[in-house]
Structures are given as structure tokens and as C-alpha cells.
PDB file of C-alpha atoms in Angstrom:
ATOM      1  CA  UNK A 134     -37.138 -31.478 -37.977  1.00 46.00           C
ATOM      2  CA  UNK A 135     -35.920 -33.036 -34.724  1.00 49.00           C
ATOM      3  CA  UNK A 136     -35.801 -36.528 -36.274  1.00 48.00           C
ATOM      4  CA  UNK A 137     -33.687 -35.337 -39.178  1.00 49.00           C
ATOM      5  CA  UNK A 138     -36.392 -36.635 -41.553  1.00 54.00           C
ATOM      6  CA  UNK A 139     -38.329 -34.512 -43.993  1.00 53.00           C
ATOM      7  CA  UNK A 140     -42.051 -34.257 -43.262  1.00 47.00           C
ATOM      8  CA  UNK A 141     -44.718 -33.845 -45.952  1.00 46.00           C
ATOM      9  CA  UNK A 142     -45.898 -30.240 -46.455  1.00 41.00           C
ATOM     10  CA  UNK A 143     -49.229 -30.809 -44.661  1.00 37.00           C
ATOM     11  CA  UNK A 144     -47.412 -31.946 -41.519  1.00 37.00           C
ATOM     12  CA  UNK A 145     -46.369 -28.431 -40.528  1.00 34.00           C
ATOM     13  CA  UNK A 146     -49.886 -27.083 -40.912  1.00 33.00           C
ATOM     14  CA  UNK A 147     -51.353 -29.889 -38.809  1.00 37.00           C
ATOM     15  CA  UNK A 148     -52.008 -29.354 -35.129  1.00 33.00           C
ATOM     16  CA  UNK A 149     -52.229 -32.477 -33.031  1.00 36.00           C
ATOM     17  CA  UNK A 150     -53.830 -32.491 -29.657  1.00 39.00           C
ATOM     18  CA  UNK A 151     -53.480 -35.538 -27.458  1.00 40.00           C
ATOM     19  CA  UNK A 152     -55.325 -35.951 -24.242  1.00 39.00           C
ATOM     20  CA  UNK A 153     -54.104 -38.291 -21.565  1.00 38.00           C
ATOM     21  CA  UNK A 154     -55.264 -38.904 -18.080  1.00 36.00           C
ATOM     22  CA  UNK A 155     -52.697 -39.367 -15.339  1.00 35.00           C
ATOM     23  CA  UNK A 156     -53.120 -40.311 -11.692  1.00 35.00           C
ATOM     24  CA  UNK A 157     -56.932 -40.328 -11.339  1.00 38.00           C
ATOM     25  CA  UNK A 158     -57.524 -42.650 -14.305  1.00 41.00           C
ATOM     26  CA  UNK A 159     -55.327 -45.601 -15.149  1.00 40.00           C
ATOM     27  CA  UNK A 160     -57.000 -47.934 -17.673  1.00 42.00           C
ATOM     28  CA  UNK A 161     -54.700 -50.790 -16.679  1.00 40.00           C
ATOM     29  CA  UNK A 162     -55.417 -50.570 -12.947  1.00 41.00           C
ATOM     30  CA  UNK A 163     -58.094 -52.769 -11.400  1.00 43.00           C
ATOM     31  CA  UNK A 164     -61.412 -50.991 -10.898  1.00 43.00           C
ATOM     32  CA  UNK A 165     -62.046 -50.111  -7.268  1.00 45.00           C
ATOM     33  CA  UNK A 166     -65.582 -49.079  -6.326  1.00 42.00           C
ATOM     34  CA  UNK A 167     -64.334 -47.012  -3.398  1.00 47.00           C
ATOM     35  CA  UNK A 168     -62.069 -44.919  -5.656  1.00 49.00           C
ATOM     36  CA  UNK A 169     -62.640 -41.247  -5.040  1.00 54.00           C
ATOM     37  CA  UNK A 170     -61.181 -38.955  -7.678  1.00 58.00           C
ATOM     38  CA  UNK A 171     -61.968 -35.252  -8.054  1.00 59.00           C
ATOM     39  CA  UNK A 172     -65.210 -35.856  -9.987  1.00 53.00           C
ATOM     40  CA  UNK A 173     -66.573 -38.215  -7.315  1.00 56.00           C
ATOM     41  CA  UNK A 174     -65.779 -35.574  -4.673  1.00 60.00           C
ATOM     42  CA  UNK A 175     -67.715 -32.908  -6.585  1.00 61.00           C
ATOM     43  CA  UNK A 176     -64.512 -31.165  -7.692  1.00 75.00           C
ATOM     44  CA  UNK A 177     -63.378 -30.354 -11.207  1.00 85.00           C
ATOM     45  CA  UNK A 178     -60.294 -32.334 -12.200  1.00 89.00           C
ATOM     46  CA  UNK A 179     -57.222 -30.134 -12.584  1.00 93.00           C
ATOM     47  CA  UNK A 180     -55.795 -29.896 -16.096  1.00 94.00           C
ATOM     48  CA  UNK A 181     -52.092 -29.604 -16.893  1.00 96.00           C
ATOM     49  CA  UNK A 182     -51.089 -28.605 -20.414  1.00 96.00           C
ATOM     50  CA  UNK A 183     -47.706 -29.908 -21.616  1.00 96.00           C
ATOM     51  CA  UNK A 184     -46.014 -28.424 -24.679  1.00 97.00           C
ATOM     52  CA  UNK A 185     -42.941 -30.283 -26.029  1.00 97.00           C
ATOM     53  CA  UNK A 186     -40.667 -27.861 -27.924  1.00 97.00           C
ATOM     54  CA  UNK A 187     -37.545 -27.694 -30.049  1.00 96.00           C
ATOM     55  CA  UNK A 188     -36.681 -24.381 -31.727  1.00 97.00           C
ATOM     56  CA  UNK A 189     -40.229 -23.022 -31.654  1.00 97.00           C
ATOM     57  CA  UNK A 190     -39.468 -19.324 -31.131  1.00 97.00           C
ATOM     58  CA  UNK A 191     -41.770 -18.308 -34.003  1.00 97.00           C
ATOM     59  CA  UNK A 192     -44.902 -19.777 -32.411  1.00 96.00           C
ATOM     60  CA  UNK A 193     -44.346 -20.378 -28.693  1.00 98.00           C
ATOM     61  CA  UNK A 194     -45.295 -16.916 -27.403  1.00 97.00           C
ATOM     62  CA  UNK A 195     -48.674 -16.901 -29.162  1.00 96.00           C
ATOM     63  CA  UNK A 196     -49.391 -20.480 -28.114  1.00 96.00           C
ATOM     64  CA  UNK A 197     -48.613 -19.857 -24.428  1.00 97.00           C
ATOM     65  CA  UNK A 198     -50.571 -16.588 -24.427  1.00 97.00           C
ATOM     66  CA  UNK A 199     -53.601 -18.389 -25.875  1.00 95.00           C
ATOM     67  CA  UNK A 200     -53.259 -21.227 -23.357  1.00 97.00           C
ATOM     68  CA  UNK A 201     -53.098 -18.720 -20.485  1.00 97.00           C
ATOM     69  CA  UNK A 202     -56.365 -17.121 -21.683  1.00 96.00           C
ATOM     70  CA  UNK A 203     -58.346 -20.371 -21.443  1.00 96.00           C
ATOM     71  CA  UNK A 204     -61.623 -20.141 -19.498  1.00 95.00           C
ATOM     72  CA  UNK A 205     -61.514 -21.838 -17.108  1.00 96.00           C
ATOM     73  CA  UNK A 206     -57.742 -21.777 -16.761  1.00 96.00           C
ATOM     74  CA  UNK A 207     -55.555 -24.852 -16.746  1.00 96.00           C
ATOM     75  CA  UNK A 208     -53.822 -25.515 -13.433  1.00 96.00           C
ATOM     76  CA  UNK A 209     -50.430 -25.238 -15.108  1.00 97.00           C
ATOM     77  CA  UNK A 210     -48.697 -24.976 -18.453  1.00 98.00           C
ATOM     78  CA  UNK A 211     -45.396 -26.824 -18.736  1.00 98.00           C
ATOM     79  CA  UNK A 212     -43.065 -26.361 -21.692  1.00 98.00           C
ATOM     80  CA  UNK A 213     -40.587 -29.240 -22.012  1.00 98.00           C
ATOM     81  CA  UNK A 214     -37.785 -28.054 -24.245  1.00 97.00           C
ATOM     82  CA  UNK A 215     -35.229 -30.330 -25.942  1.00 96.00           C
ATOM     83  CA  UNK A 216     -32.371 -27.821 -25.645  1.00 96.00           C
ATOM     84  CA  UNK A 217     -33.479 -25.394 -28.326  1.00 96.00           C
ATOM     85  CA  UNK A 218     -30.741 -23.328 -29.951  1.00 96.00           C
ATOM     86  CA  UNK A 219     -33.090 -20.355 -30.372  1.00 98.00           C
ATOM     87  CA  UNK A 220     -34.965 -18.295 -27.770  1.00 98.00           C
ATOM     88  CA  UNK A 221     -37.840 -20.745 -27.253  1.00 98.00           C
ATOM     89  CA  UNK A 222     -37.140 -21.208 -23.540  1.00 98.00           C
ATOM     90  CA  UNK A 223     -36.827 -17.486 -22.773  1.00 98.00           C
ATOM     91  CA  UNK A 224     -39.977 -16.628 -24.724  1.00 98.00           C
ATOM     92  CA  UNK A 225     -42.001 -19.415 -23.083  1.00 98.00           C
ATOM     93  CA  UNK A 226     -40.953 -18.236 -19.604  1.00 98.00           C
ATOM     94  CA  UNK A 227     -41.750 -14.626 -20.494  1.00 98.00           C
ATOM     95  CA  UNK A 228     -45.206 -15.718 -21.710  1.00 98.00           C
ATOM     96  CA  UNK A 229     -45.869 -17.375 -18.340  1.00 97.00           C
ATOM     97  CA  UNK A 230     -45.126 -21.074 -18.783  1.00 98.00           C
ATOM     98  CA  UNK A 231     -43.063 -23.260 -16.488  1.00 98.00           C
ATOM     99  CA  UNK A 232     -40.082 -24.331 -18.596  1.00 98.00           C
ATOM    100  CA  UNK A 233     -38.048 -27.491 -18.052  1.00 98.00           C
ATOM    101  CA  UNK A 234     -35.297 -28.846 -20.259  1.00 97.00           C
ATOM    102  CA  UNK A 235     -34.347 -32.392 -21.180  1.00 95.00           C
ATOM    103  CA  UNK A 236     -30.794 -33.548 -20.563  1.00 93.00           C
ATOM    104  CA  UNK A 237     -28.257 -32.338 -23.149  1.00 90.00           C
ATOM    105  CA  UNK A 238     -28.380 -34.294 -26.424  1.00 85.00           C
ATOM    106  CA  UNK A 239     -31.587 -36.040 -25.327  1.00 85.00           C
ATOM    107  CA  UNK A 240     -34.316 -35.442 -27.872  1.00 81.00           C
ATOM    108  CA  UNK A 241     -37.579 -36.996 -28.799  1.00 90.00           C
ATOM    109  CA  UNK A 242     -41.173 -35.978 -28.296  1.00 91.00           C
ATOM    110  CA  UNK A 243     -41.941 -39.082 -26.210  1.00 91.00           C
ATOM    111  CA  UNK A 244     -39.110 -38.264 -23.787  1.00 94.00           C
ATOM    112  CA  UNK A 245     -40.386 -34.694 -23.493  1.00 95.00           C
ATOM    113  CA  UNK A 246     -43.976 -35.828 -22.948  1.00 94.00           C
ATOM    114  CA  UNK A 247     -42.928 -38.332 -20.282  1.00 93.00           C
ATOM    115  CA  UNK A 248     -40.867 -35.701 -18.448  1.00 96.00           C
ATOM    116  CA  UNK A 249     -43.793 -33.275 -18.526  1.00 96.00           C
ATOM    117  CA  UNK A 250     -46.148 -35.996 -17.262  1.00 94.00           C
ATOM    118  CA  UNK A 251     -43.778 -36.815 -14.417  1.00 95.00           C
ATOM    119  CA  UNK A 252     -43.668 -33.161 -13.297  1.00 96.00           C
ATOM    120  CA  UNK A 253     -47.366 -32.391 -13.819  1.00 96.00           C
ATOM    121  CA  UNK A 254     -49.649 -31.676 -10.878  1.00 96.00           C
ATOM    122  CA  UNK A 255     -52.924 -32.011 -12.781  1.00 93.00           C
ATOM    123  CA  UNK A 256     -55.364 -34.896 -12.759  1.00 91.00           C
ATOM    124  CA  UNK A 257     -55.710 -34.663 -16.550  1.00 89.00           C
ATOM    125  CA  UNK A 258     -52.800 -34.084 -18.909  1.00 91.00           C
ATOM    126  CA  UNK A 259     -53.243 -32.437 -22.279  1.00 91.00           C
ATOM    127  CA  UNK A 260     -50.332 -32.523 -24.732  1.00 92.00           C
ATOM    128  CA  UNK A 261     -50.298 -29.700 -27.265  1.00 93.00           C
ATOM    129  CA  UNK A 262     -47.850 -28.912 -30.073  1.00 93.00           C
ATOM    130  CA  UNK A 263     -46.143 -25.522 -29.927  1.00 94.00           C
ATOM    131  CA  UNK A 264     -48.098 -24.259 -32.945  1.00 91.00           C
ATOM    132  CA  UNK A 265     -51.508 -25.532 -31.843  1.00 86.00           C
ATOM    133  CA  UNK A 266     -54.489 -23.212 -31.574  1.00 87.00           C
ATOM    134  CA  UNK A 267     -57.090 -24.489 -29.122  1.00 89.00           C
ATOM    135  CA  UNK A 268     -60.680 -23.450 -28.373  1.00 90.00           C
ATOM    136  CA  UNK A 269     -60.996 -21.070 -25.426  1.00 91.00           C
ATOM    137  CA  UNK A 270     -63.166 -23.594 -23.561  1.00 91.00           C
ATOM    138  CA  UNK A 271     -60.727 -26.491 -24.056  1.00 91.00           C
ATOM    139  CA  UNK A 272     -60.454 -27.198 -20.317  1.00 92.00           C
ATOM    140  CA  UNK A 273     -64.241 -27.528 -20.037  1.00 90.00           C
ATOM    141  CA  UNK A 274     -64.375 -29.731 -23.131  1.00 87.00           C
ATOM    142  CA  UNK A 275     -61.648 -32.035 -21.792  1.00 85.00           C
ATOM    143  CA  UNK A 276     -63.251 -32.288 -18.358  1.00 86.00           C
ATOM    144  CA  UNK A 277     -66.593 -33.056 -19.951  1.00 83.00           C
ATOM    145  CA  UNK A 278     -65.154 -35.765 -22.176  1.00 78.00           C
ATOM    146  CA  UNK A 279     -63.452 -37.427 -19.224  1.00 77.00           C
ATOM    147  CA  UNK A 280     -66.207 -37.394 -16.606  1.00 70.00           C
ATOM    148  CA  UNK A 281     -67.219 -40.938 -17.508  1.00 61.00           C
ATOM    149  CA  UNK A 282     -65.004 -43.969 -17.003  1.00 60.00           C
ATOM    150  CA  UNK A 283     -63.860 -43.586 -20.586  1.00 56.00           C
ATOM    151  CA  UNK A 284     -60.817 -41.716 -21.803  1.00 55.00           C
ATOM    152  CA  UNK A 285     -60.890 -40.379 -25.327  1.00 52.00           C
ATOM    153  CA  UNK A 286     -57.967 -39.092 -27.305  1.00 56.00           C
ATOM    154  CA  UNK A 287     -57.616 -37.951 -30.817  1.00 54.00           C
ATOM    155  CA  UNK A 288     -55.440 -36.602 -33.520  1.00 48.00           C
ATOM    156  CA  UNK A 289     -57.300 -34.027 -35.547  1.00 46.00           C
ATOM    157  CA  UNK A 290     -55.800 -32.608 -38.741  1.00 41.00           C
ATOM    158  CA  UNK A 291     -56.816 -29.010 -39.213  1.00 39.00           C
ATOM    159  CA  UNK A 292     -56.511 -29.006 -42.974  1.00 34.00           C
ATOM    160  CA  UNK A 293     -59.602 -28.576 -45.141  1.00 35.00           C
ATOM    161  CA  UNK A 294     -58.493 -31.205 -47.646  1.00 37.00           C
ATOM    162  CA  UNK A 295     -58.109 -33.867 -44.984  1.00 44.00           C
ATOM    163  CA  UNK A 296     -61.358 -34.927 -43.317  1.00 45.00           C
ATOM    164  CA  UNK A 297     -60.077 -37.690 -41.113  1.00 45.00           C
ATOM    165  CA  UNK A 298     -60.080 -37.982 -37.333  1.00 42.00           C
ATOM    166  CA  UNK A 299     -58.354 -40.850 -35.580  1.00 40.00           C
ATOM    167  CA  UNK A 300     -59.853 -41.761 -32.226  1.00 42.00           C
ATOM    168  CA  UNK A 301     -58.974 -44.347 -29.679  1.00 40.00           C
ATOM    169  CA  UNK A 302     -60.959 -45.183 -26.578  1.00 40.00           C
ATOM    170  CA  UNK A 303     -59.893 -46.778 -23.342  1.00 41.00           C
ATOM    171  CA  UNK A 304     -62.558 -47.984 -20.938  1.00 40.00           C
ATOM    172  CA  UNK A 305     -62.422 -49.596 -17.586  1.00 42.00           C
TER     173      UNK A 305
END
């Protein structure tokens, strides 16, 4: 584990998907009626998928391949690696992701997510763990959920014995 702490057994089987909106939606910004994002212009917002990694060589190829098969496709897939000691970076590049690396000895999922967000070109950012399996229409689902002035995000455990979903909503 990158924190050096032991996680409970269910942690490793849990896929967390976080959705964040960058650039076209800022819940802290004042509302401006004349704002004209992609949806108001009749365009589909572009989606960037960001995958923070650290020693994920066992799962990264499958994850990137699945993300590249999304219909419709995401604008870009960025892997932000925390200096893995295995072949995570090479495998992610080979699978078709843009790979960036944090500074040496700089680790932490938040740092990786922030770096990916800074480099992203999409209107909507989707953060996915390296072992996450997503529905093939994820881009459509995300766009649909974010067409209103509400941003939804969630953490969904994919374990049959855990039937909890944690949601938060930001509105403007």
C-alpha cells in the first residue's frame, strides 16, 4: 500500500469511481447567466479519464484497454504514476494512455489526481482506480448526469455484501 498502512481485505476488491467537473463547472464560482459551456453550445462536453497508479502492472493494461473501448470514447486517458518500481508506466503507454510521473519521492493519490487535473484537456474529469471496471457507456452516463447545473459524485463498492453508496451533490 502506498500509505504503508494495511487495508481491510474488502478494500482491494472495491473499485471507486469519482467524477469531478473542471473548467466548465465550478460550484464555488458566481453563477453567470451568459456562461456558455459545451452543453449550452449544443456540443458534448469532453471527458478526460485520470488513473492514479503505483505499481499496478497486474491490472493497468486491462484497465486502459477497457477505457479505450468506451463508446463514445473519452477525449483522453491520463495515467499519473507515482514512480512505480514495476512496469506500470511502460504497460500503460503500450496500452495507449498518456503517462506522466510525479516528482521523485512524491506520493499520494491527491497529488496524482491534482496533477492529472492540471494537465487534462477535458471539460469533465473522471478519476478511476487502476483496477476499476467501468460500463462501456460510461462517457454517456457521465455526460447525462452532468447536463444540469448539478454535479454528482459517488463512491460505489462493488462487493455483494456491502450495499452502500455514498453520494454528494454540489449545486449552483
